[in-house]
């Protein structure tokens, strides 16, 4: 009869007061198995690193035979003996004490009233408790590696595994190309990986280190090998984590068929665009399948800000929120501080604004109506951009009735273009030549209805600086910014000027 354990210290047994064990000869060794045996020669049934419990029935008439019995146990790998007193012998025989001392075996006395099953049950309960704790730790570590693999890739995954194992980790493909190699102190797992590229998974040991080779999944005629080198013997938890790490590495290193198919679709669409085709709707629908809703609609959102940083911050906020929801994101840069974003058509305006979080305060949003992907064109984007440019920073609009579509009137745009050449274009030229920021100041000033304080707050400058810039703008453009009609005119000029989508 035996009870397997997980490297339990013999001293742990003595801490269990209910067992009333009395230590006779100490030992610092750990045991894997606790066994009960009353055989004269139990050698064939003894496991290495074990504790043997006995009352010595076989030696009732020949107590000196316990000396040879102890020698046989030591040769079989026993590290300690628990001897039951009060049944066959009133106390632990001196012959056993002398032999155990000579052999370096641990020895303890089990009182008559303590059945051996109490000891084995205590060990089994402790084993279960430790196994549960180790399993929980393993699950937590596996979850941590999952997160690291997603966010950091193969290098970060191997580094985290090496840290946990306290060793070195390397991954090499069947052609000898190194995917990653993480060394620890003087340990390097790369040589053993390179020398066993075509072998099977196996454990390796030498005088000082413990190695492990895991052959990963074959794809076609190619596979990878995960190599681990540790200064200590790997536990079952370590081995389980190594296998988990190999599985994650397989996913990262071998592109799944679904990803390969998606790459082919994207390339096909790119070829269609290159050749000037606009009728490849089947590929377009497949590419945007993760973004369209059940009706095939997409919500186009125009994001614009005063700085590229504010727009990037807004996009980052949306990307983070969508990642938590396991939803896809598609966006395109239209200008330095302008981005076009596609979201599912079924998302409400309120839900979309929530995706931006606090970053919404640094941008202007124009949220388009749910639209089929084939109906999203440059004209629609120009309309969204023109609307977005008229908004105050930190606000959003949803054009339902085409309120500003009259801005697309060709005759009106021609007039506004002429007016821009005489006003706003002058500022742009002046800023480029003199490295000033008059044009952005005018944009903010008109969008805030001529309010000096709000303009200064948005731009992060002093009110006096705004007033000084306004004076200079009036001089260059030959206008009066105190006139509300002039400000309204300039707001429309700016909206249509910056609202044009670049032609490529």
GROMACS .gro file of C-alpha atoms in nm:
model
  504
    1UNK     CA    1   0.000   0.000   0.000
    2UNK     CA    2   0.142   0.343  -0.091
    3UNK     CA    3   0.037   0.706  -0.102
    4UNK     CA    4   0.211   0.928  -0.364
    5UNK     CA    5   0.304   1.280  -0.260
    6UNK     CA    6   0.470   1.586  -0.406
    7UNK     CA    7   0.818   1.612  -0.250
    8UNK     CA    8   0.696   1.631   0.108
    9UNK     CA    9   0.941   1.698   0.390
   10UNK     CA   10   0.958   1.433   0.662
   11UNK     CA   11   0.960   1.715   0.915
   12UNK     CA   12   0.609   1.805   0.798
   13UNK     CA   13   0.489   1.479   0.955
   14UNK     CA   14   0.622   1.588   1.293
   15UNK     CA   15   0.426   1.913   1.277
   16UNK     CA   16   0.098   1.718   1.269
   17UNK     CA   17   0.032   1.709   1.643
   18UNK     CA   18  -0.263   1.472   1.612
   19UNK     CA   19  -0.027   1.198   1.489
   20UNK     CA   20   0.191   1.218   1.806
   21UNK     CA   21   0.502   1.108   1.615
   22UNK     CA   22   0.830   1.110   1.804
   23UNK     CA   23   1.145   1.190   1.607
   24UNK     CA   24   1.438   0.961   1.690
   25UNK     CA   25   1.680   1.028   1.403
   26UNK     CA   26   1.635   1.350   1.200
   27UNK     CA   27   1.655   1.387   0.822
   28UNK     CA   28   1.619   1.683   0.589
   29UNK     CA   29   1.526   1.471   0.290
   30UNK     CA   30   1.192   1.483   0.112
   31UNK     CA   31   0.981   1.182   0.018
   32UNK     CA   32   0.758   1.106  -0.279
   33UNK     CA   33   0.577   0.801  -0.142
   34UNK     CA   34   0.470   0.669   0.200
   35UNK     CA   35   0.433   0.288   0.220
   36UNK     CA   36   0.332   0.020   0.473
   37UNK     CA   37   0.527  -0.306   0.467
   38UNK     CA   38   0.569  -0.605   0.699
   39UNK     CA   39   0.780  -0.816   0.461
   40UNK     CA   40   1.122  -0.944   0.554
   41UNK     CA   41   1.250  -0.837   0.211
   42UNK     CA   42   1.021  -0.571   0.057
   43UNK     CA   43   1.286  -0.459  -0.194
   44UNK     CA   44   1.077  -0.543  -0.503
   45UNK     CA   45   0.786  -0.335  -0.374
   46UNK     CA   46   0.967  -0.028  -0.247
   47UNK     CA   47   0.967   0.300  -0.440
   48UNK     CA   48   1.268   0.536  -0.428
   49UNK     CA   49   1.243   0.843  -0.202
   50UNK     CA   50   0.985   0.675   0.016
   51UNK     CA   51   0.895   0.651   0.386
   52UNK     CA   52   0.817   0.300   0.511
   53UNK     CA   53   0.584   0.230   0.805
   54UNK     CA   54   0.613  -0.101   0.992
   55UNK     CA   55   0.551  -0.264   1.332
   56UNK     CA   56   0.820  -0.532   1.267
   57UNK     CA   57   0.592  -0.837   1.284
   58UNK     CA   58   0.836  -1.039   1.070
   59UNK     CA   59   1.111  -0.981   1.328
   60UNK     CA   60   0.918  -1.055   1.650
   61UNK     CA   61   1.152  -1.347   1.727
   62UNK     CA   62   1.466  -1.209   1.560
   63UNK     CA   63   1.497  -0.835   1.635
   64UNK     CA   64   1.859  -0.832   1.514
   65UNK     CA   65   1.722  -0.904   1.167
   66UNK     CA   66   1.606  -0.544   1.162
   67UNK     CA   67   1.965  -0.444   1.082
   68UNK     CA   68   1.965  -0.628   0.748
   69UNK     CA   69   1.608  -0.511   0.687
   70UNK     CA   70   1.716  -0.148   0.727
   71UNK     CA   71   2.005  -0.207   0.484
   72UNK     CA   72   1.767  -0.349   0.224
   73UNK     CA   73   1.536  -0.047   0.263
   74UNK     CA   74   1.824   0.198   0.227
   75UNK     CA   75   1.947   0.020  -0.086
   76UNK     CA   76   1.593   0.046  -0.232
   77UNK     CA   77   1.591   0.424  -0.181
   78UNK     CA   78   1.397   0.462   0.143
   79UNK     CA   79   1.480   0.789   0.323
   80UNK     CA   80   1.301   0.731   0.657
   81UNK     CA   81   1.131   0.462   0.866
   82UNK     CA   82   0.825   0.503   1.088
   83UNK     CA   83   0.821   0.222   1.344
   84UNK     CA   84   0.502   0.139   1.539
   85UNK     CA   85   0.564   0.064   1.907
   86UNK     CA   86   0.343  -0.115   2.159
   87UNK     CA   87   0.237  -0.405   1.937
   88UNK     CA   88   0.528  -0.629   1.832
   89UNK     CA   89   0.788  -0.435   2.029
   90UNK     CA   90   0.721  -0.211   2.330
   91UNK     CA   91   0.956   0.049   2.186
   92UNK     CA   92   1.172   0.099   1.881
   93UNK     CA   93   1.442  -0.173   1.891
   94UNK     CA   94   1.798  -0.056   1.946
   95UNK     CA   95   1.914  -0.270   1.652
   96UNK     CA   96   1.697  -0.060   1.416
   97UNK     CA   97   1.815   0.265   1.573
   98UNK     CA   98   2.182   0.169   1.531
   99UNK     CA   99   2.134   0.055   1.172
  100UNK     CA  100   1.937   0.366   1.075
  101UNK     CA  101   2.201   0.591   1.229
  102UNK     CA  102   2.473   0.410   1.038
  103UNK     CA  103   2.279   0.430   0.709
  104UNK     CA  104   2.170   0.795   0.748
  105UNK     CA  105   1.801   0.707   0.752
  106UNK     CA  106   1.543   0.917   0.929
  107UNK     CA  107   1.361   0.732   1.207
  108UNK     CA  108   1.049   0.813   1.409
  109UNK     CA  109   0.822   0.628   1.652
  110UNK     CA  110   0.448   0.582   1.591
  111UNK     CA  111   0.255   0.538   1.921
  112UNK     CA  112   0.034   0.228   1.965
  113UNK     CA  113  -0.289   0.432   1.954
  114UNK     CA  114  -0.211   0.589   1.613
  115UNK     CA  115  -0.311   0.361   1.322
  116UNK     CA  116  -0.092   0.381   1.014
  117UNK     CA  117  -0.395   0.475   0.808
  118UNK     CA  118  -0.412   0.803   1.002
  119UNK     CA  119  -0.064   0.888   0.876
  120UNK     CA  120  -0.132   0.791   0.515
  121UNK     CA  121  -0.466   0.980   0.522
  122UNK     CA  122  -0.298   1.294   0.653
  123UNK     CA  123  -0.040   1.270   0.377
  124UNK     CA  124  -0.310   1.215   0.115
  125UNK     CA  125  -0.510   1.516   0.238
  126UNK     CA  126  -0.201   1.734   0.229
  127UNK     CA  127  -0.120   1.606  -0.116
  128UNK     CA  128  -0.468   1.701  -0.238
  129UNK     CA  129  -0.438   2.046  -0.083
  130UNK     CA  130  -0.098   2.109  -0.239
  131UNK     CA  131  -0.209   1.974  -0.575
  132UNK     CA  132  -0.507   2.208  -0.574
  133UNK     CA  133  -0.290   2.504  -0.488
  134UNK     CA  134  -0.035   2.415  -0.756
  135UNK     CA  135  -0.311   2.366  -1.011
  136UNK     CA  136  -0.452   2.710  -0.932
  137UNK     CA  137  -0.105   2.863  -0.960
  138UNK     CA  138  -0.057   2.687  -1.292
  139UNK     CA  139  -0.389   2.816  -1.429
  140UNK     CA  140  -0.304   3.171  -1.323
  141UNK     CA  141   0.038   3.146  -1.487
  142UNK     CA  142  -0.114   3.004  -1.805
  143UNK     CA  143  -0.361   3.295  -1.817
  144UNK     CA  144  -0.072   3.536  -1.767
  145UNK     CA  145   0.119   3.376  -2.053
  146UNK     CA  146  -0.193   3.399  -2.272
  147UNK     CA  147  -0.212   3.773  -2.208
  148UNK     CA  148   0.162   3.821  -2.266
  149UNK     CA  149   0.149   3.624  -2.591
  150UNK     CA  150  -0.137   3.838  -2.722
  151UNK     CA  151   0.015   4.172  -2.625
  152UNK     CA  152   0.389   4.106  -2.655
  153UNK     CA  153   0.441   3.832  -2.911
  154UNK     CA  154   0.687   3.543  -2.920
  155UNK     CA  155   0.981   3.723  -2.756
  156UNK     CA  156   0.777   3.839  -2.455
  157UNK     CA  157   0.619   3.492  -2.422
  158UNK     CA  158   0.957   3.315  -2.407
  159UNK     CA  159   1.097   3.572  -2.164
  160UNK     CA  160   0.801   3.526  -1.928
  161UNK     CA  161   0.832   3.147  -1.948
  162UNK     CA  162   1.206   3.168  -1.876
  163UNK     CA  163   1.141   3.387  -1.572
  164UNK     CA  164   0.882   3.144  -1.434
  165UNK     CA  165   1.097   2.836  -1.497
  166UNK     CA  166   1.414   3.001  -1.372
  167UNK     CA  167   1.596   2.877  -1.682
  168UNK     CA  168   1.671   2.941  -2.048
  169UNK     CA  169   1.423   2.909  -2.336
  170UNK     CA  170   1.484   2.892  -2.711
  171UNK     CA  171   1.270   2.822  -3.018
  172UNK     CA  172   1.429   2.714  -3.347
  173UNK     CA  173   1.266   2.601  -3.669
  174UNK     CA  174   1.357   2.285  -3.861
  175UNK     CA  175   1.587   2.489  -4.089
  176UNK     CA  176   1.787   2.615  -3.792
  177UNK     CA  177   1.639   2.966  -3.790
  178UNK     CA  178   1.612   3.108  -3.438
  179UNK     CA  179   1.268   3.244  -3.351
  180UNK     CA  180   1.380   3.352  -3.003
  181UNK     CA  181   1.648   3.273  -2.746
  182UNK     CA  182   1.632   3.382  -2.382
  183UNK     CA  183   1.937   3.305  -2.169
  184UNK     CA  184   1.941   3.301  -1.789
  185UNK     CA  185   2.267   3.346  -1.600
  186UNK     CA  186   2.502   3.096  -1.769
  187UNK     CA  187   2.224   2.879  -1.914
  188UNK     CA  188   2.162   2.875  -2.290
  189UNK     CA  189   1.895   2.645  -2.437
  190UNK     CA  190   1.988   2.718  -2.798
  191UNK     CA  191   2.267   2.459  -2.849
  192UNK     CA  192   2.051   2.166  -2.733
  193UNK     CA  193   1.770   2.285  -2.961
  194UNK     CA  194   1.996   2.311  -3.267
  195UNK     CA  195   2.143   1.964  -3.201
  196UNK     CA  196   1.798   1.802  -3.183
  197UNK     CA  197   1.596   1.973  -3.456
  198UNK     CA  198   1.465   1.648  -3.602
  199UNK     CA  199   1.426   1.447  -3.284
  200UNK     CA  200   1.115   1.381  -3.079
  201UNK     CA  201   1.007   1.544  -2.755
  202UNK     CA  202   1.233   1.430  -2.473
  203UNK     CA  203   1.378   1.509  -2.133
  204UNK     CA  204   1.755   1.556  -2.104
  205UNK     CA  205   1.983   1.565  -1.802
  206UNK     CA  206   2.353   1.610  -1.738
  207UNK     CA  207   2.566   1.651  -1.429
  208UNK     CA  208   2.428   1.995  -1.342
  209UNK     CA  209   2.125   2.087  -1.556
  210UNK     CA  210   1.790   1.952  -1.666
  211UNK     CA  211   1.681   1.995  -2.027
  212UNK     CA  212   1.354   1.951  -2.210
  213UNK     CA  213   1.289   1.938  -2.586
  214UNK     CA  214   0.934   1.981  -2.712
  215UNK     CA  215   0.873   1.925  -3.081
  216UNK     CA  216   0.596   2.158  -3.192
  217UNK     CA  217   0.324   2.110  -3.455
  218UNK     CA  218   0.437   2.037  -3.809
  219UNK     CA  219   0.305   2.263  -4.087
  220UNK     CA  220   0.385   2.118  -4.425
  221UNK     CA  221   0.753   2.021  -4.416
  222UNK     CA  222   0.834   2.270  -4.141
  223UNK     CA  223   0.819   2.258  -3.762
  224UNK     CA  224   0.967   2.433  -3.458
  225UNK     CA  225   1.145   2.298  -3.152
  226UNK     CA  226   1.101   2.450  -2.805
  227UNK     CA  227   1.408   2.397  -2.588
  228UNK     CA  228   1.424   2.457  -2.211
  229UNK     CA  229   1.727   2.431  -1.984
  230UNK     CA  230   1.684   2.453  -1.605
  231UNK     CA  231   1.922   2.427  -1.308
  232UNK     CA  232   1.665   2.224  -1.110
  233UNK     CA  233   1.453   1.921  -1.193
  234UNK     CA  234   1.129   2.035  -1.362
  235UNK     CA  235   0.809   1.955  -1.173
  236UNK     CA  236   0.487   1.837  -1.335
  237UNK     CA  237   0.366   2.198  -1.321
  238UNK     CA  238   0.678   2.309  -1.503
  239UNK     CA  239   0.625   2.046  -1.771
  240UNK     CA  240   0.260   2.148  -1.812
  241UNK     CA  241   0.362   2.512  -1.850
  242UNK     CA  242   0.626   2.421  -2.108
  243UNK     CA  243   0.362   2.238  -2.314
  244UNK     CA  244   0.127   2.537  -2.280
  245UNK     CA  245   0.403   2.774  -2.388
  246UNK     CA  246   0.473   2.554  -2.692
  247UNK     CA  247   0.103   2.567  -2.788
  248UNK     CA  248   0.096   2.947  -2.766
  249UNK     CA  249   0.419   2.970  -2.964
  250UNK     CA  250   0.266   2.748  -3.232
  251UNK     CA  251  -0.024   2.991  -3.269
  252UNK     CA  252   0.209   3.290  -3.290
  253UNK     CA  253   0.458   3.133  -3.531
  254UNK     CA  254   0.227   2.944  -3.762
  255UNK     CA  255  -0.033   3.157  -3.940
  256UNK     CA  256  -0.374   2.984  -3.917
  257UNK     CA  257  -0.559   2.911  -4.238
  258UNK     CA  258  -0.826   3.168  -4.156
  259UNK     CA  259  -0.563   3.440  -4.122
  260UNK     CA  260  -0.399   3.330  -4.445
  261UNK     CA  261  -0.731   3.346  -4.627
  262UNK     CA  262  -0.796   3.695  -4.489
  263UNK     CA  263  -0.454   3.809  -4.607
  264UNK     CA  264  -0.534   3.677  -4.954
  265UNK     CA  265  -0.863   3.870  -4.956
  266UNK     CA  266  -0.691   4.193  -4.849
  267UNK     CA  267  -0.429   4.150  -5.120
  268UNK     CA  268  -0.701   4.084  -5.376
  269UNK     CA  269  -0.874   4.407  -5.275
  270UNK     CA  270  -0.544   4.594  -5.294
  271UNK     CA  271  -0.491   4.460  -5.646
  272UNK     CA  272  -0.840   4.571  -5.745
  273UNK     CA  273  -0.770   4.922  -5.616
  274UNK     CA  274  -0.435   4.926  -5.794
  275UNK     CA  275  -0.603   4.836  -6.124
  276UNK     CA  276  -0.875   5.095  -6.071
  277UNK     CA  277  -1.158   4.845  -6.034
  278UNK     CA  278  -1.455   4.953  -5.824
  279UNK     CA  279  -1.687   4.657  -5.884
  280UNK     CA  280  -1.519   4.396  -5.662
  281UNK     CA  281  -1.796   4.415  -5.401
  282UNK     CA  282  -1.770   4.050  -5.299
  283UNK     CA  283  -1.414   4.094  -5.173
  284UNK     CA  284  -1.501   4.427  -5.008
  285UNK     CA  285  -1.790   4.268  -4.818
  286UNK     CA  286  -1.569   3.981  -4.700
  287UNK     CA  287  -1.295   4.216  -4.582
  288UNK     CA  288  -1.543   4.424  -4.379
  289UNK     CA  289  -1.748   4.125  -4.259
  290UNK     CA  290  -1.628   4.170  -3.898
  291UNK     CA  291  -1.739   4.534  -3.895
  292UNK     CA  292  -2.074   4.533  -4.075
  293UNK     CA  293  -2.393   4.459  -3.882
  294UNK     CA  294  -2.656   4.198  -3.973
  295UNK     CA  295  -2.799   4.433  -4.236
  296UNK     CA  296  -2.461   4.489  -4.398
  297UNK     CA  297  -2.431   4.847  -4.265
  298UNK     CA  298  -2.132   5.039  -4.134
  299UNK     CA  299  -2.125   5.364  -3.937
  300UNK     CA  300  -1.861   5.599  -4.076
  301UNK     CA  301  -1.722   5.835  -3.810
  302UNK     CA  302  -1.506   6.134  -3.890
  303UNK     CA  303  -1.257   6.228  -3.615
  304UNK     CA  304  -1.068   6.555  -3.627
  305UNK     CA  305  -0.867   6.747  -3.371
  306UNK     CA  306  -0.628   7.035  -3.336
  307UNK     CA  307  -0.326   6.805  -3.299
  308UNK     CA  308  -0.232   6.458  -3.426
  309UNK     CA  309  -0.170   6.358  -3.064
  310UNK     CA  310  -0.530   6.419  -2.960
  311UNK     CA  311  -0.658   6.212  -3.254
  312UNK     CA  312  -0.417   5.927  -3.177
  313UNK     CA  313  -0.529   5.932  -2.813
  314UNK     CA  314  -0.893   5.907  -2.923
  315UNK     CA  315  -0.818   5.617  -3.157
  316UNK     CA  316  -0.625   5.440  -2.882
  317UNK     CA  317  -0.923   5.473  -2.647
  318UNK     CA  318  -1.158   5.325  -2.908
  319UNK     CA  319  -0.914   5.043  -2.987
  320UNK     CA  320  -0.884   4.952  -2.619
  321UNK     CA  321  -1.260   4.952  -2.568
  322UNK     CA  322  -1.319   4.738  -2.879
  323UNK     CA  323  -1.045   4.494  -2.779
  324UNK     CA  324  -1.221   4.432  -2.447
  325UNK     CA  325  -1.541   4.364  -2.641
  326UNK     CA  326  -1.351   4.144  -2.891
  327UNK     CA  327  -1.469   4.365  -3.175
  328UNK     CA  328  -1.284   4.467  -3.490
  329UNK     CA  329  -1.157   4.816  -3.574
  330UNK     CA  330  -1.089   4.981  -3.910
  331UNK     CA  331  -0.960   5.335  -3.955
  332UNK     CA  332  -0.788   5.543  -4.223
  333UNK     CA  333  -0.583   5.859  -4.194
  334UNK     CA  334  -0.722   6.130  -4.421
  335UNK     CA  335  -0.503   6.418  -4.304
  336UNK     CA  336  -0.255   6.494  -4.028
  337UNK     CA  337  -0.527   6.542  -3.766
  338UNK     CA  338  -0.818   6.370  -3.936
  339UNK     CA  339  -0.915   6.001  -3.926
  340UNK     CA  340  -1.202   5.804  -4.076
  341UNK     CA  341  -1.333   5.527  -3.850
  342UNK     CA  342  -1.566   5.239  -3.939
  343UNK     CA  343  -1.784   5.074  -3.673
  344UNK     CA  344  -2.083   4.840  -3.685
  345UNK     CA  345  -2.393   5.007  -3.822
  346UNK     CA  346  -2.599   4.881  -3.529
  347UNK     CA  347  -2.403   5.087  -3.274
  348UNK     CA  348  -2.593   5.382  -3.128
  349UNK     CA  349  -2.451   5.733  -3.116
  350UNK     CA  350  -2.437   5.714  -2.735
  351UNK     CA  351  -2.247   5.384  -2.749
  352UNK     CA  352  -1.999   5.524  -3.001
  353UNK     CA  353  -1.927   5.832  -2.791
  354UNK     CA  354  -1.870   5.609  -2.488
  355UNK     CA  355  -1.596   5.424  -2.677
  356UNK     CA  356  -1.389   5.742  -2.684
  357UNK     CA  357  -1.410   5.793  -2.307
  358UNK     CA  358  -1.233   6.104  -2.177
  359UNK     CA  359  -1.036   6.130  -2.504
  360UNK     CA  360  -1.355   6.264  -2.668
  361UNK     CA  361  -1.285   6.602  -2.509
  362UNK     CA  362  -0.985   6.651  -2.738
  363UNK     CA  363  -1.154   6.582  -3.073
  364UNK     CA  364  -1.461   6.659  -3.285
  365UNK     CA  365  -1.678   6.371  -3.400
  366UNK     CA  366  -1.919   6.355  -3.690
  367UNK     CA  367  -2.106   6.024  -3.668
  368UNK     CA  368  -2.259   5.917  -3.996
  369UNK     CA  369  -2.579   5.721  -4.044
  370UNK     CA  370  -2.565   5.341  -4.084
  371UNK     CA  371  -2.463   5.297  -4.449
  372UNK     CA  372  -2.399   4.998  -4.671
  373UNK     CA  373  -2.028   4.963  -4.739
  374UNK     CA  374  -2.068   5.007  -5.118
  375UNK     CA  375  -2.239   5.342  -5.062
  376UNK     CA  376  -1.954   5.495  -4.863
  377UNK     CA  377  -1.771   5.722  -5.105
  378UNK     CA  378  -1.562   6.040  -5.113
  379UNK     CA  379  -1.869   6.260  -5.136
  380UNK     CA  380  -2.005   6.119  -4.808
  381UNK     CA  381  -1.668   6.160  -4.638
  382UNK     CA  382  -1.644   6.523  -4.755
  383UNK     CA  383  -1.986   6.590  -4.603
  384UNK     CA  384  -1.883   6.433  -4.270
  385UNK     CA  385  -1.556   6.623  -4.268
  386UNK     CA  386  -1.722   6.955  -4.344
  387UNK     CA  387  -1.965   6.901  -4.058
  388UNK     CA  388  -1.692   6.794  -3.815
  389UNK     CA  389  -1.486   7.107  -3.887
  390UNK     CA  390  -1.771   7.333  -3.778
  391UNK     CA  391  -1.797   7.173  -3.433
  392UNK     CA  392  -1.646   7.292  -3.111
  393UNK     CA  393  -1.373   7.075  -2.965
  394UNK     CA  394  -1.514   6.796  -2.746
  395UNK     CA  395  -1.853   6.785  -2.921
  396UNK     CA  396  -2.011   6.551  -3.172
  397UNK     CA  397  -2.283   6.560  -3.438
  398UNK     CA  398  -2.492   6.309  -3.626
  399UNK     CA  399  -2.615   6.445  -3.962
  400UNK     CA  400  -2.964   6.304  -4.008
  401UNK     CA  401  -3.124   6.565  -4.227
  402UNK     CA  402  -2.822   6.677  -4.431
  403UNK     CA  403  -2.820   7.011  -4.248
  404UNK     CA  404  -2.490   7.124  -4.404
  405UNK     CA  405  -2.524   6.953  -4.740
  406UNK     CA  406  -2.581   7.293  -4.899
  407UNK     CA  407  -2.208   7.346  -4.846
  408UNK     CA  408  -2.154   7.099  -5.129
  409UNK     CA  409  -2.322   7.333  -5.378
  410UNK     CA  410  -2.061   7.386  -5.657
  411UNK     CA  411  -2.129   7.759  -5.692
  412UNK     CA  412  -2.105   7.816  -5.318
  413UNK     CA  413  -1.785   7.615  -5.291
  414UNK     CA  414  -1.635   7.822  -5.574
  415UNK     CA  415  -1.714   8.142  -5.385
  416UNK     CA  416  -1.576   8.005  -5.059
  417UNK     CA  417  -1.262   7.885  -5.236
  418UNK     CA  418  -1.200   8.235  -5.368
  419UNK     CA  419  -1.258   8.380  -5.023
  420UNK     CA  420  -1.019   8.123  -4.874
  421UNK     CA  421  -0.746   8.232  -5.113
  422UNK     CA  422  -0.780   8.589  -4.982
  423UNK     CA  423  -0.792   8.492  -4.612
  424UNK     CA  424  -0.723   8.149  -4.475
  425UNK     CA  425  -0.468   8.052  -4.744
  426UNK     CA  426  -0.264   8.359  -4.654
  427UNK     CA  427  -0.239   8.237  -4.297
  428UNK     CA  428  -0.132   7.891  -4.407
  429UNK     CA  429   0.142   8.040  -4.624
  430UNK     CA  430   0.250   8.272  -4.340
  431UNK     CA  431   0.268   7.979  -4.093
  432UNK     CA  432   0.479   7.771  -4.330
  433UNK     CA  433   0.718   8.058  -4.396
  434UNK     CA  434   0.748   8.194  -4.042
  435UNK     CA  435   0.683   7.883  -3.834
  436UNK     CA  436   0.383   8.045  -3.663
  437UNK     CA  437   0.045   7.903  -3.561
  438UNK     CA  438  -0.197   8.166  -3.681
  439UNK     CA  439  -0.415   7.932  -3.890
  440UNK     CA  440  -0.489   7.687  -3.600
  441UNK     CA  441  -0.564   7.988  -3.380
  442UNK     CA  442  -0.819   8.119  -3.629
  443UNK     CA  443  -0.980   7.775  -3.658
  444UNK     CA  444  -1.026   7.752  -3.280
  445UNK     CA  445  -1.141   8.114  -3.254
  446UNK     CA  446  -1.416   8.073  -3.516
  447UNK     CA  447  -1.528   7.736  -3.377
  448UNK     CA  448  -1.565   7.892  -3.033
  449UNK     CA  449  -1.777   8.175  -3.169
  450UNK     CA  450  -1.505   8.437  -3.122
  451UNK     CA  451  -1.457   8.364  -2.750
  452UNK     CA  452  -1.098   8.453  -2.648
  453UNK     CA  453  -1.103   8.254  -2.321
  454UNK     CA  454  -1.224   7.927  -2.475
  455UNK     CA  455  -0.973   7.962  -2.758
  456UNK     CA  456  -0.686   8.017  -2.513
  457UNK     CA  457  -0.796   7.717  -2.304
  458UNK     CA  458  -0.819   7.487  -2.604
  459UNK     CA  459  -0.480   7.590  -2.742
  460UNK     CA  460  -0.314   7.597  -2.400
  461UNK     CA  461  -0.191   7.955  -2.433
  462UNK     CA  462  -0.253   8.284  -2.254
  463UNK     CA  463  -0.543   8.511  -2.353
  464UNK     CA  464  -0.299   8.792  -2.433
  465UNK     CA  465  -0.127   8.559  -2.680
  466UNK     CA  466  -0.461   8.492  -2.849
  467UNK     CA  467  -0.537   8.866  -2.873
  468UNK     CA  468  -0.192   8.931  -3.021
  469UNK     CA  469  -0.245   8.661  -3.279
  470UNK     CA  470  -0.591   8.796  -3.364
  471UNK     CA  471  -0.442   9.136  -3.437
  472UNK     CA  472  -0.182   8.980  -3.663
  473UNK     CA  473  -0.448   8.768  -3.841
  474UNK     CA  474  -0.658   9.078  -3.907
  475UNK     CA  475  -0.355   9.251  -4.057
  476UNK     CA  476  -0.262   8.963  -4.286
  477UNK     CA  477  -0.617   8.880  -4.399
  478UNK     CA  478  -0.741   9.242  -4.396
  479UNK     CA  479  -1.053   9.152  -4.200
  480UNK     CA  480  -1.237   9.256  -3.884
  481UNK     CA  481  -1.278   8.960  -3.650
  482UNK     CA  482  -1.513   9.157  -3.426
  483UNK     CA  483  -1.772   9.123  -3.703
  484UNK     CA  484  -1.982   8.806  -3.637
  485UNK     CA  485  -2.063   8.775  -4.010
  486UNK     CA  486  -1.692   8.768  -4.091
  487UNK     CA  487  -1.635   8.497  -3.832
  488UNK     CA  488  -1.926   8.293  -3.971
  489UNK     CA  489  -1.791   8.332  -4.322
  490UNK     CA  490  -1.445   8.217  -4.211
  491UNK     CA  491  -1.596   7.917  -4.031
  492UNK     CA  492  -1.753   7.803  -4.359
  493UNK     CA  493  -1.430   7.869  -4.545
  494UNK     CA  494  -1.237   7.657  -4.299
  495UNK     CA  495  -1.497   7.378  -4.303
  496UNK     CA  496  -1.494   7.344  -4.681
  497UNK     CA  497  -1.121   7.409  -4.714
  498UNK     CA  498  -1.014   7.136  -4.472
  499UNK     CA  499  -1.306   6.916  -4.564
  500UNK     CA  500  -1.169   6.822  -4.906
  501UNK     CA  501  -1.060   6.459  -4.930
  502UNK     CA  502  -0.723   6.423  -5.095
  503UNK     CA  503  -0.725   6.268  -5.440
  504UNK     CA  504  -0.470   5.992  -5.488
   0.00000   0.00000   0.00000
